[in-house]
CSV table of N, CA and C in Angstrom, one decimal:
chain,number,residue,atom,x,y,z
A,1,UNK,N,-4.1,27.1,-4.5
A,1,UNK,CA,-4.1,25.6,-4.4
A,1,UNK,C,-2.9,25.3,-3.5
A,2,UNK,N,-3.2,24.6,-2.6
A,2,UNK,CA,-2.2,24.2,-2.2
A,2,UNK,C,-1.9,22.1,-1.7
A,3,UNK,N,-0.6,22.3,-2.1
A,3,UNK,CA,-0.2,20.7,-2.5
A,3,UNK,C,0.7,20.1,-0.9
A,4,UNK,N,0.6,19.0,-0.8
A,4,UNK,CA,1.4,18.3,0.0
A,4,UNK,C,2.0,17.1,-0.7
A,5,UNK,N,2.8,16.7,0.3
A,5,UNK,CA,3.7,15.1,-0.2
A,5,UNK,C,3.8,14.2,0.3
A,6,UNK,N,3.4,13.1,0.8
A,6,UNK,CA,4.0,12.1,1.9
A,6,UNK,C,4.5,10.9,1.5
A,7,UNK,N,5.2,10.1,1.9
A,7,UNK,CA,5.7,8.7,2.0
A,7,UNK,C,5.7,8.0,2.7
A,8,UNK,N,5.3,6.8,2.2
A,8,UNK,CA,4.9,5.4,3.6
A,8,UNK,C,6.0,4.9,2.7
A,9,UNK,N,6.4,3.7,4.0
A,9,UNK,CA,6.8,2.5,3.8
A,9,UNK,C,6.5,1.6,4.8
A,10,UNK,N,6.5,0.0,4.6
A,10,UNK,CA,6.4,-1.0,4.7
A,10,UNK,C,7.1,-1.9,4.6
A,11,UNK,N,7.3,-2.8,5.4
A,11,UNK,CA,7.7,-4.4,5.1
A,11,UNK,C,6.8,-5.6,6.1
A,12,UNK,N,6.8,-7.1,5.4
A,12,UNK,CA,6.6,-8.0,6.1
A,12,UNK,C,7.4,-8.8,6.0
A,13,UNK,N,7.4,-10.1,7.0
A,13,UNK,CA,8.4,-11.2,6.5
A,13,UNK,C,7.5,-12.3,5.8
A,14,UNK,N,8.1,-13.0,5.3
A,14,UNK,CA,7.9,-14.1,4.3
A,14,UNK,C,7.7,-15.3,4.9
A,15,UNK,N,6.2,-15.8,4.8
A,15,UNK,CA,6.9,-17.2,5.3
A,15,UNK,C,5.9,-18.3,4.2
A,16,UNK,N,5.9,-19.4,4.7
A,16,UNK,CA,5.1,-20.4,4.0
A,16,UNK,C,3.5,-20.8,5.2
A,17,UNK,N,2.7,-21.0,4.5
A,17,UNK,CA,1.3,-20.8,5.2
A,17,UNK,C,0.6,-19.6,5.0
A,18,UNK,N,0.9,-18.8,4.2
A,18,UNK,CA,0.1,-17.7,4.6
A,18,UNK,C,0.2,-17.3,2.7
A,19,UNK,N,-0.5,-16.2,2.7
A,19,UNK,CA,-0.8,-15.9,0.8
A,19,UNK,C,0.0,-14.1,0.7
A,20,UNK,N,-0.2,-14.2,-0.7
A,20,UNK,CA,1.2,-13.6,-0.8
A,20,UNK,C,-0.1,-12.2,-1.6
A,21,UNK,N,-0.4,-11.2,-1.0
A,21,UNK,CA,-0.9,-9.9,-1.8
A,21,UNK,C,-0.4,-8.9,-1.1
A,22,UNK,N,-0.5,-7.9,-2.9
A,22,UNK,CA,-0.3,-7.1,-3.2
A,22,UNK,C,-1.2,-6.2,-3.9
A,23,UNK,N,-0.8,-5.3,-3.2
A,23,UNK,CA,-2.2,-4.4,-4.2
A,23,UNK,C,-3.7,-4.9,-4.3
A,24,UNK,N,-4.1,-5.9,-3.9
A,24,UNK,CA,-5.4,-6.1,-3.5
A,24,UNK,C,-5.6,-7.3,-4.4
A,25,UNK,N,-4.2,-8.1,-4.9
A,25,UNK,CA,-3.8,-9.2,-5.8
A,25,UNK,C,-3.6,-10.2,-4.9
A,26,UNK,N,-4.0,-11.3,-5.2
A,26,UNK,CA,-3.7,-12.6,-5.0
A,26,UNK,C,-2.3,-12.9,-5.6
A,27,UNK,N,-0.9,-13.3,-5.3
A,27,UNK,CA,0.1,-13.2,-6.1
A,27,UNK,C,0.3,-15.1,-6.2
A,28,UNK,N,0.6,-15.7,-7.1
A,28,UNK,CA,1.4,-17.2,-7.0
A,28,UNK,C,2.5,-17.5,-6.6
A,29,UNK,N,2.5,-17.9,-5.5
A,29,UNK,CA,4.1,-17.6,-4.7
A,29,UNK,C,4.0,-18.6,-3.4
A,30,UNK,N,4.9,-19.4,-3.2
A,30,UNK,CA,5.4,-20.3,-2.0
A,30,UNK,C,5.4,-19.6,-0.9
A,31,UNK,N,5.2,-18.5,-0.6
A,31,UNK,CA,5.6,-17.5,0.4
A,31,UNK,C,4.2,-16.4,0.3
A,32,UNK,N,4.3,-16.6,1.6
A,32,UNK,CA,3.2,-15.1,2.2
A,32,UNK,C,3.9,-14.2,2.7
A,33,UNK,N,3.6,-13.1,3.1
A,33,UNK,CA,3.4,-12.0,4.2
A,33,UNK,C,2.7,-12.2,5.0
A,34,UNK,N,3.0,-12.1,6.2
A,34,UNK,CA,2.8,-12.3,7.9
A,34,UNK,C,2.4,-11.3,8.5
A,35,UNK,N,1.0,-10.8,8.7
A,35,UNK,CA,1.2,-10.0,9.1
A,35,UNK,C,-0.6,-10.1,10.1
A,36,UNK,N,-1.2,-8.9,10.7
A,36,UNK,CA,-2.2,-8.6,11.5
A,36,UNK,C,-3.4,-8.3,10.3
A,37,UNK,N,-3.3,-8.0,9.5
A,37,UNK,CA,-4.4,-8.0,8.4
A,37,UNK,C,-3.9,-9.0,7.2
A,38,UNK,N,-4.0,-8.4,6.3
A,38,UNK,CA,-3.6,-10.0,5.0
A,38,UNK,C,-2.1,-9.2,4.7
A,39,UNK,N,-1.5,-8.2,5.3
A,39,UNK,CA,-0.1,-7.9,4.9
A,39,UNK,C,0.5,-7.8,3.5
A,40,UNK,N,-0.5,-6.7,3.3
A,40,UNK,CA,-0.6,-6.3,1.7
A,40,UNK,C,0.7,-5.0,2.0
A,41,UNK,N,2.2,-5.2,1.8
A,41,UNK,CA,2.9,-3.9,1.9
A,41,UNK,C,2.6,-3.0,0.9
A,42,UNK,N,2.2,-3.3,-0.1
A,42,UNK,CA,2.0,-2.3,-1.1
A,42,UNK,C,0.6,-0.9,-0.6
A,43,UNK,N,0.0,-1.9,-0.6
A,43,UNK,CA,-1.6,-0.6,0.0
A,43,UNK,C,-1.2,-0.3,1.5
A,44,UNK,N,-0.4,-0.6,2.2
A,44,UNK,CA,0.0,0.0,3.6
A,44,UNK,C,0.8,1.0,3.6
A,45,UNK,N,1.9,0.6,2.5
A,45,UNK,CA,2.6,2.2,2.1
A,45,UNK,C,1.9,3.4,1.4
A,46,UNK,N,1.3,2.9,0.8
A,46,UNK,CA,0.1,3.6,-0.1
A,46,UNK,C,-0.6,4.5,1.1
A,47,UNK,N,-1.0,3.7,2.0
A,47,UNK,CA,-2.1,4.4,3.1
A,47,UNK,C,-1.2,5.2,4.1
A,48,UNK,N,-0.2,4.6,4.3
A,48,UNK,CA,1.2,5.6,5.3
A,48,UNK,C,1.2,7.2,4.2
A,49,UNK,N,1.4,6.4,2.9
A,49,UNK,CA,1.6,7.9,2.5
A,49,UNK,C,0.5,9.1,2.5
A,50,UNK,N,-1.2,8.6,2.1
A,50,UNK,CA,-2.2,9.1,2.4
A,50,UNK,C,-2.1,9.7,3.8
A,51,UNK,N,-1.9,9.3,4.7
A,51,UNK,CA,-2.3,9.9,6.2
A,51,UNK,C,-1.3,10.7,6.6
A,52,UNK,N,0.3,10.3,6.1
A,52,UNK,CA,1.0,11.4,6.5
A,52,UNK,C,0.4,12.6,5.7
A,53,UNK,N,0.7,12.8,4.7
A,53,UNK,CA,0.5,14.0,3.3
A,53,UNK,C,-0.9,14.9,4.1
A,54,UNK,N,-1.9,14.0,4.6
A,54,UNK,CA,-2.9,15.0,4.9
A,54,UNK,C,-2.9,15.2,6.6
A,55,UNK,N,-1.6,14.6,7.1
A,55,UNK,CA,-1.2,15.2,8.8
A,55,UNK,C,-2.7,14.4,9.6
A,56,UNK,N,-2.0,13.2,8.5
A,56,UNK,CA,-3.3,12.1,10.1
A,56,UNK,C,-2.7,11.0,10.7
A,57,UNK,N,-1.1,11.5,11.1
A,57,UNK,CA,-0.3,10.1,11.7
A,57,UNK,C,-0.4,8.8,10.8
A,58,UNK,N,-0.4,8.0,11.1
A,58,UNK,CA,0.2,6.7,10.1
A,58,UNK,C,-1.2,5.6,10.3
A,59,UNK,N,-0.5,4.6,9.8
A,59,UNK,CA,-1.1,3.4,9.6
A,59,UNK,C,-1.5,2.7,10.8
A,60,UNK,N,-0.3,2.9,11.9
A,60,UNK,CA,-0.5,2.1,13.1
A,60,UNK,C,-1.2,2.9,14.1
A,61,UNK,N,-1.4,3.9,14.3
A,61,UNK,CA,-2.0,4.4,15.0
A,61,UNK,C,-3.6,4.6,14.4
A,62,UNK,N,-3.8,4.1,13.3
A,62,UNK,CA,-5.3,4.4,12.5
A,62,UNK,C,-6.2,3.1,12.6
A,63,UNK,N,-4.9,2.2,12.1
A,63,UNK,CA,-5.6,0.5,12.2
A,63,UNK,C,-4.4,0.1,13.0
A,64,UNK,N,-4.3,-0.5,14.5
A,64,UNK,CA,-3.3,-0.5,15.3
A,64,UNK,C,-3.2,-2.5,15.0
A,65,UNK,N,-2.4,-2.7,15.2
A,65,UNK,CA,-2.4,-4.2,14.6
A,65,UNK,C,-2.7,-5.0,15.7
A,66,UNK,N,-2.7,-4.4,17.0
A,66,UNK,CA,-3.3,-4.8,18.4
A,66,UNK,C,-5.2,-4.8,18.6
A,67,UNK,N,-5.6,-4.3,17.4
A,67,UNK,CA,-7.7,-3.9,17.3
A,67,UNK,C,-8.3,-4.9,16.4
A,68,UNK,N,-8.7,-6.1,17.1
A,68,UNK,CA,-9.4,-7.2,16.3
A,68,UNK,C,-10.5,-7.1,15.4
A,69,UNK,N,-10.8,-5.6,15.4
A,69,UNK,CA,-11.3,-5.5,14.2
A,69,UNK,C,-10.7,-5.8,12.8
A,70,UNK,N,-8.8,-5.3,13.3
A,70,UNK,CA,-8.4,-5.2,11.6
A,70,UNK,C,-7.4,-6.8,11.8
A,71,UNK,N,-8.3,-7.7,12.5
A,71,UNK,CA,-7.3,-9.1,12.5
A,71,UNK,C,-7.6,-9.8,10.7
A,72,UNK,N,-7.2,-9.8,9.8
A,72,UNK,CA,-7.1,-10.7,8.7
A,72,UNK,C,-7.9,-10.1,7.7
A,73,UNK,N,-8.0,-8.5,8.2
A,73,UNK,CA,-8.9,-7.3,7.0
A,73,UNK,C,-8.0,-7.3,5.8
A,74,UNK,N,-9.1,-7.4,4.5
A,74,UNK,CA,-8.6,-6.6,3.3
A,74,UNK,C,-8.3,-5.4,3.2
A,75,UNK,N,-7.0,-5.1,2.9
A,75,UNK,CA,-6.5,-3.6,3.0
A,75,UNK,C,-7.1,-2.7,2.4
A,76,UNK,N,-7.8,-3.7,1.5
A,76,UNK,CA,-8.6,-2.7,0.0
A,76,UNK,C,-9.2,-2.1,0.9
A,77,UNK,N,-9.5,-2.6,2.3
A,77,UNK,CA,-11.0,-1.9,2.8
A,77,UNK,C,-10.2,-0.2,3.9
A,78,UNK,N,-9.1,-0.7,4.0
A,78,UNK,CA,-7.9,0.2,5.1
A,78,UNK,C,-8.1,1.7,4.1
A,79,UNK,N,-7.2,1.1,2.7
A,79,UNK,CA,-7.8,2.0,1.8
A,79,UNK,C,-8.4,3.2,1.4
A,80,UNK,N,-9.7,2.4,1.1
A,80,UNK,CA,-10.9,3.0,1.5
A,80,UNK,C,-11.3,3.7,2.1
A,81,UNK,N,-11.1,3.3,3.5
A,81,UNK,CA,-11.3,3.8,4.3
A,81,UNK,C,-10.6,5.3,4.7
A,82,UNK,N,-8.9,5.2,4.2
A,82,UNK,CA,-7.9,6.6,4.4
A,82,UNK,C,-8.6,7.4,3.5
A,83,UNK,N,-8.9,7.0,2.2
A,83,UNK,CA,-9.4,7.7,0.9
A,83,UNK,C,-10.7,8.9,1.6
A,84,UNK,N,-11.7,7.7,3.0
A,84,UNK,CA,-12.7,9.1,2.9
A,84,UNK,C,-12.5,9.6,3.7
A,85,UNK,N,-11.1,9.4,5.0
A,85,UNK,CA,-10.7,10.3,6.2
A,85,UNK,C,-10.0,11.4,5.1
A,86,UNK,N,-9.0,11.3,4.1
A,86,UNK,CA,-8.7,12.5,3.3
A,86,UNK,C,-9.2,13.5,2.6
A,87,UNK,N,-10.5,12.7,1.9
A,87,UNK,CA,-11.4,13.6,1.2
A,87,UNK,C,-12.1,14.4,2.4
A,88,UNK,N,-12.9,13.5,3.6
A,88,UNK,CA,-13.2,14.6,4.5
A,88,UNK,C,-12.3,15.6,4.8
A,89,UNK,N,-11.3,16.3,4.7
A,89,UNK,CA,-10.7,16.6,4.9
A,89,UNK,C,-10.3,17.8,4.2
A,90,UNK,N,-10.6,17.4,2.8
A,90,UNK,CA,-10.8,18.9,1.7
A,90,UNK,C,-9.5,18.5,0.5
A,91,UNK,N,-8.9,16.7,0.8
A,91,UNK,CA,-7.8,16.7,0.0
A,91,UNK,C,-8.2,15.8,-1.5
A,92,UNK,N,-7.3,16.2,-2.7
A,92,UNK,CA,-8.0,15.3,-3.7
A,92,UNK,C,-6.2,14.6,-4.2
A,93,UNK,N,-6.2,13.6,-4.1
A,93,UNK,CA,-5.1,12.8,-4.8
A,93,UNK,C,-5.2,13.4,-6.3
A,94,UNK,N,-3.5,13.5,-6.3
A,94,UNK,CA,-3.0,14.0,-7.6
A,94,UNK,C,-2.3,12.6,-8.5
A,95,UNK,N,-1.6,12.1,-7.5
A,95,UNK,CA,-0.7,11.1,-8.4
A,95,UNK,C,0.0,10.4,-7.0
A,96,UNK,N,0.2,8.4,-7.5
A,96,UNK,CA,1.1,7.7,-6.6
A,96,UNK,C,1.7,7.3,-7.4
A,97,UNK,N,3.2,6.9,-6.6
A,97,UNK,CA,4.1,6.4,-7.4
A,97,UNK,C,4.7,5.7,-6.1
A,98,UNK,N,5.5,4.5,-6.6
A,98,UNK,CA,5.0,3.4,-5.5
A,98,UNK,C,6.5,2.0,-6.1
A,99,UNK,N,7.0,1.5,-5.3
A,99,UNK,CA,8.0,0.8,-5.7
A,99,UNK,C,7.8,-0.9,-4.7
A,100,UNK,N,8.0,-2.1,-4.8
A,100,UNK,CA,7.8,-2.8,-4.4
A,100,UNK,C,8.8,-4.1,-4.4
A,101,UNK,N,9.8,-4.1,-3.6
A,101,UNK,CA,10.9,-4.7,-3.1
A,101,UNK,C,10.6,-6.1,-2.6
A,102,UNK,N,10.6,-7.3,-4.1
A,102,UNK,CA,10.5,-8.7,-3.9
A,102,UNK,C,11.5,-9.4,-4.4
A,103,UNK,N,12.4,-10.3,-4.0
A,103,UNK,CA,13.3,-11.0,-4.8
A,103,UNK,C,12.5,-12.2,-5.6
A,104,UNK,N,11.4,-12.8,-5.3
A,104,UNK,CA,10.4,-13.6,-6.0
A,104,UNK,C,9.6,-13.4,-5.4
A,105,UNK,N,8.4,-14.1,-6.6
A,105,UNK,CA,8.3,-14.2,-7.6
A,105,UNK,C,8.3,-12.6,-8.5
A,106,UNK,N,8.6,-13.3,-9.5
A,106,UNK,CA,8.3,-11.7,-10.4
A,106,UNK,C,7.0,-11.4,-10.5
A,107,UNK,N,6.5,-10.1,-10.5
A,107,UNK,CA,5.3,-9.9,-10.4
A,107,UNK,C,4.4,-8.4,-11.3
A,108,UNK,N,5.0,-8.5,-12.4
A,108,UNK,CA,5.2,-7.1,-13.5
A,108,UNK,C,3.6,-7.8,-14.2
A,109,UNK,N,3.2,-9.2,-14.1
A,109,UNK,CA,2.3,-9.3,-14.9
A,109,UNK,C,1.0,-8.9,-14.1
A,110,UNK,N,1.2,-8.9,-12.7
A,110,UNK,CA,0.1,-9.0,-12.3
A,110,UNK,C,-0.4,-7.0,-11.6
A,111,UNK,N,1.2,-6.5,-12.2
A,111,UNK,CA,0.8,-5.0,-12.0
A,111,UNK,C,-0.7,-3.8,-12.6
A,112,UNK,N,-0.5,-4.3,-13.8
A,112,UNK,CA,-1.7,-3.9,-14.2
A,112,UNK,C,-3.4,-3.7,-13.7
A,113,UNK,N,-3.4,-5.3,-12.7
A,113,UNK,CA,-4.3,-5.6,-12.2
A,113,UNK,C,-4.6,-5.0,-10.7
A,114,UNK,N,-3.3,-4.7,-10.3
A,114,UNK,CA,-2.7,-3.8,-8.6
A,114,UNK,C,-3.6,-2.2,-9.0
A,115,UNK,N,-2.7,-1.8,-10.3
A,115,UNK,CA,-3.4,0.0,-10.6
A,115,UNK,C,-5.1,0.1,-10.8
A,116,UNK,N,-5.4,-1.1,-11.0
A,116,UNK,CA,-6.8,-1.2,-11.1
A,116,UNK,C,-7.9,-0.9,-10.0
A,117,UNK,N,-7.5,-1.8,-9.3
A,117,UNK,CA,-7.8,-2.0,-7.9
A,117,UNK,C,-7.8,-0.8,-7.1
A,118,UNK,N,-6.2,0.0,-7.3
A,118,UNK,CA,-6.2,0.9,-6.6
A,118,UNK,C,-6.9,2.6,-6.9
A,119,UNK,N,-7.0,2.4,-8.1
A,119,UNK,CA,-7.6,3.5,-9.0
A,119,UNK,C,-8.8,3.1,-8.7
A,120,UNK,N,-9.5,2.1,-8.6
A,120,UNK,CA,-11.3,1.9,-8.4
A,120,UNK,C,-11.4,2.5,-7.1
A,121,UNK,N,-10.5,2.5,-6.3
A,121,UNK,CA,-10.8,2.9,-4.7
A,121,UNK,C,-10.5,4.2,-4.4
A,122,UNK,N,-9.5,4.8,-5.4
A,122,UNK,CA,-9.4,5.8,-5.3
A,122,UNK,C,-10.3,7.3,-5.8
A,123,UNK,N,-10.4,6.7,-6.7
A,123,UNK,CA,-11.3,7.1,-7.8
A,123,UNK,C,-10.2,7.8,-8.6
A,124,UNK,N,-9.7,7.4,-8.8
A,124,UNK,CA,-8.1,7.7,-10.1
A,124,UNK,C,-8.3,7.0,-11.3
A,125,UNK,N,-7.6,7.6,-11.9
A,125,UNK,CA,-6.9,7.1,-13.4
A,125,UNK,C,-5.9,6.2,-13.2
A,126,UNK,N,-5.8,5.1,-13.8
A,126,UNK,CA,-5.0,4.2,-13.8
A,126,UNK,C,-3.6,4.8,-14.3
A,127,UNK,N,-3.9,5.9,-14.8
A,127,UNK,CA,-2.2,6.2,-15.3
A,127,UNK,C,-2.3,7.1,-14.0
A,128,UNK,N,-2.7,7.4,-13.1
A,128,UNK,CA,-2.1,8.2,-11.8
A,128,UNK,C,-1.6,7.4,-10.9
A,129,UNK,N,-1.7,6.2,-11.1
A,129,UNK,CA,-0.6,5.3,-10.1
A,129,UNK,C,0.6,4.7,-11.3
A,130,UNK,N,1.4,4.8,-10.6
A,130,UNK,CA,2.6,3.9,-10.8
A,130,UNK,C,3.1,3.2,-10.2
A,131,UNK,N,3.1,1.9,-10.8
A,131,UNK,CA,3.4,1.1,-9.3
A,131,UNK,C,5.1,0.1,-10.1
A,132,UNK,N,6.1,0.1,-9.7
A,132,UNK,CA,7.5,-0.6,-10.1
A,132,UNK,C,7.7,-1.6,-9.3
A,133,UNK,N,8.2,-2.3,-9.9
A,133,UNK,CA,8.8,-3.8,-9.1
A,133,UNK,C,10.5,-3.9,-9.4
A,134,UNK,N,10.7,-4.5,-7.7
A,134,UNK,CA,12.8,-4.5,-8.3
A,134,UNK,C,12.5,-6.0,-7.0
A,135,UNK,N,13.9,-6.1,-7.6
A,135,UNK,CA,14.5,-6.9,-6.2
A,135,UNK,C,15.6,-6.4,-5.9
A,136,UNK,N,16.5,-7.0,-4.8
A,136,UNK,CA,17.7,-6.5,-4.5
A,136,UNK,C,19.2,-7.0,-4.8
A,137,UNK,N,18.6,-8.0,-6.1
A,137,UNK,CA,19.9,-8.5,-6.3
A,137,UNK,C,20.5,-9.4,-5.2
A,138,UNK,N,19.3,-9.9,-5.1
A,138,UNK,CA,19.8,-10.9,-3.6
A,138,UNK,C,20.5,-10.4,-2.5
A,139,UNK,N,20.5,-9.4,-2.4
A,139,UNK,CA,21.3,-8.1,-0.8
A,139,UNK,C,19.7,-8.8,-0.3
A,140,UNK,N,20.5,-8.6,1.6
A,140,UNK,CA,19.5,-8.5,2.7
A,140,UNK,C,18.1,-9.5,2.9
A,141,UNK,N,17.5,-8.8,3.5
A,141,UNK,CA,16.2,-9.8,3.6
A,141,UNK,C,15.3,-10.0,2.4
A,142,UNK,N,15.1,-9.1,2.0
A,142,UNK,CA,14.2,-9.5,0.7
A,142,UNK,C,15.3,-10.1,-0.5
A,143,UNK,N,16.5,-10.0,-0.9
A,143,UNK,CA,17.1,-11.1,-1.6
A,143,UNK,C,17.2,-12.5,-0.8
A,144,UNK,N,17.4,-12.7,0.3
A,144,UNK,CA,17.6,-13.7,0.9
A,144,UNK,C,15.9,-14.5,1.1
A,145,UNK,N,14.6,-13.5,0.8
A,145,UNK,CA,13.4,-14.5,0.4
A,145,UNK,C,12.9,-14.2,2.0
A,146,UNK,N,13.1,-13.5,3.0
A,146,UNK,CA,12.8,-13.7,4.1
A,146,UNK,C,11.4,-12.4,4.4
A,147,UNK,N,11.6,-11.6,3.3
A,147,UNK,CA,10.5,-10.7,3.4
A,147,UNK,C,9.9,-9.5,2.5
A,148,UNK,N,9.1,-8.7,2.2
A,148,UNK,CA,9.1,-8.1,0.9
A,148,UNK,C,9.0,-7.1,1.6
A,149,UNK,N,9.1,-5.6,0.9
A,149,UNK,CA,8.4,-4.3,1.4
A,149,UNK,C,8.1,-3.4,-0.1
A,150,UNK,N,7.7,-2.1,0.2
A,150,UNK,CA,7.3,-1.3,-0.8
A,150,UNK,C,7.6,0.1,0.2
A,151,UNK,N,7.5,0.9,-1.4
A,151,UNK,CA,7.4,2.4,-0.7
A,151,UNK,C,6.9,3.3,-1.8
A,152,UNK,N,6.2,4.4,-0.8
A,152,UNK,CA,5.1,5.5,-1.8
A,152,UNK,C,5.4,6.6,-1.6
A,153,UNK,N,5.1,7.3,-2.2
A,153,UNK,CA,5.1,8.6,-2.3
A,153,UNK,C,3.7,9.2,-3.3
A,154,UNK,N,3.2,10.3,-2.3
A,154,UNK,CA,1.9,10.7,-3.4
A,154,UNK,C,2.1,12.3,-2.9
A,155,UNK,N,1.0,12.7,-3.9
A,155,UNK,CA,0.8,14.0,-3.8
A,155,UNK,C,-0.7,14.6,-3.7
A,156,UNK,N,-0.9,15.0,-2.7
A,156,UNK,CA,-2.3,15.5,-2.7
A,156,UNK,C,-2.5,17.1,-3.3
A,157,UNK,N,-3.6,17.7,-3.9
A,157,UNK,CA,-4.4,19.3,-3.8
A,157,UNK,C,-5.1,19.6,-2.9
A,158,UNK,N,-5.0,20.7,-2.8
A,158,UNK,CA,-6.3,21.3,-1.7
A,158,UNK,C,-6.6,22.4,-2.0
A,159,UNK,N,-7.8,22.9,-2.4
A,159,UNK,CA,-8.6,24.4,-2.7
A,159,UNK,C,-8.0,25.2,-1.0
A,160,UNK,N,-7.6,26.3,-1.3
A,160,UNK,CA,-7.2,27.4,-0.6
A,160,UNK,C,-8.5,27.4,0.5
């Protein structure tokens, strides 16, 4: 058997006009993410860490934020999509673990609903994601409200 590791990360900025998801959540919040698809940082790190771990370069080179295809795409579908470039590939997710850097709103109630989502796409067990929420204690851009990010780390198997 053999295992790999990778890590994505993510950030967008914050602003007002646009909607605020996560994990494939609708969040209640004054503030969106700005971004080329719906600027979900959580499933972008998620999918940085899929593509590194199985040596398929990243996010931007896969969905380039310049290809009007992925103009205002659900990430669920980005996803998805890494989930069957990996499995083609001969890899099976073991476990995510996954951190998400907001100073508001708090968003611990709507986590449950994030591992759901991501476990349906994955074809996981909801206890193989873990997804944490912090803020920064008001340091920097995300205390100051100007922008969120996340970061993952997973583990893939592979039959010899």
């Amino acid at each position: 058997m053999k295992f790999k590791v990778g890590i994505g990360y993510d950030v967008h900025c914050l602003s007002t006009d646009y909607c605020l998801v996560l994990g494939g959540v609708k969040i209640e919040s004054d503030l969106g993410s700005v971004g080329h698809s719906d600027a979900d940082v959580l499933l972008h790190a998620i999918i940085d860490a899929l593509l590194g771990a199985s040596n398929l370069r990243d996010i931007g080179f896969n969905y380039p934020d310049n290809d009007l295809r992925y103009k205002g795409i659900d990430s669920r579908k980005l996803l998805l999509d890494t989930f069957n470039k990996i499995s083609n590939k001969g890899y099976k997710i073991e476990n995510i673990d996954s951190v998400i850097s907001l100073q508001s709103p708090k968003i611990s109630a709507y986590i449950p609903k994030m591992q759901q989502n991501i476990a349906d796409i994955l074809h996981l067990d909801e206890e193989d994601i873990t997804i944490k929420a912090t803020t920064t204690e008001q340091l920097g851009f995300v205390g100051r409200k100007e922008g969120v990010s996340a970061q993952a780390i997973c583990l893939l198997s592979k039959d010899n």
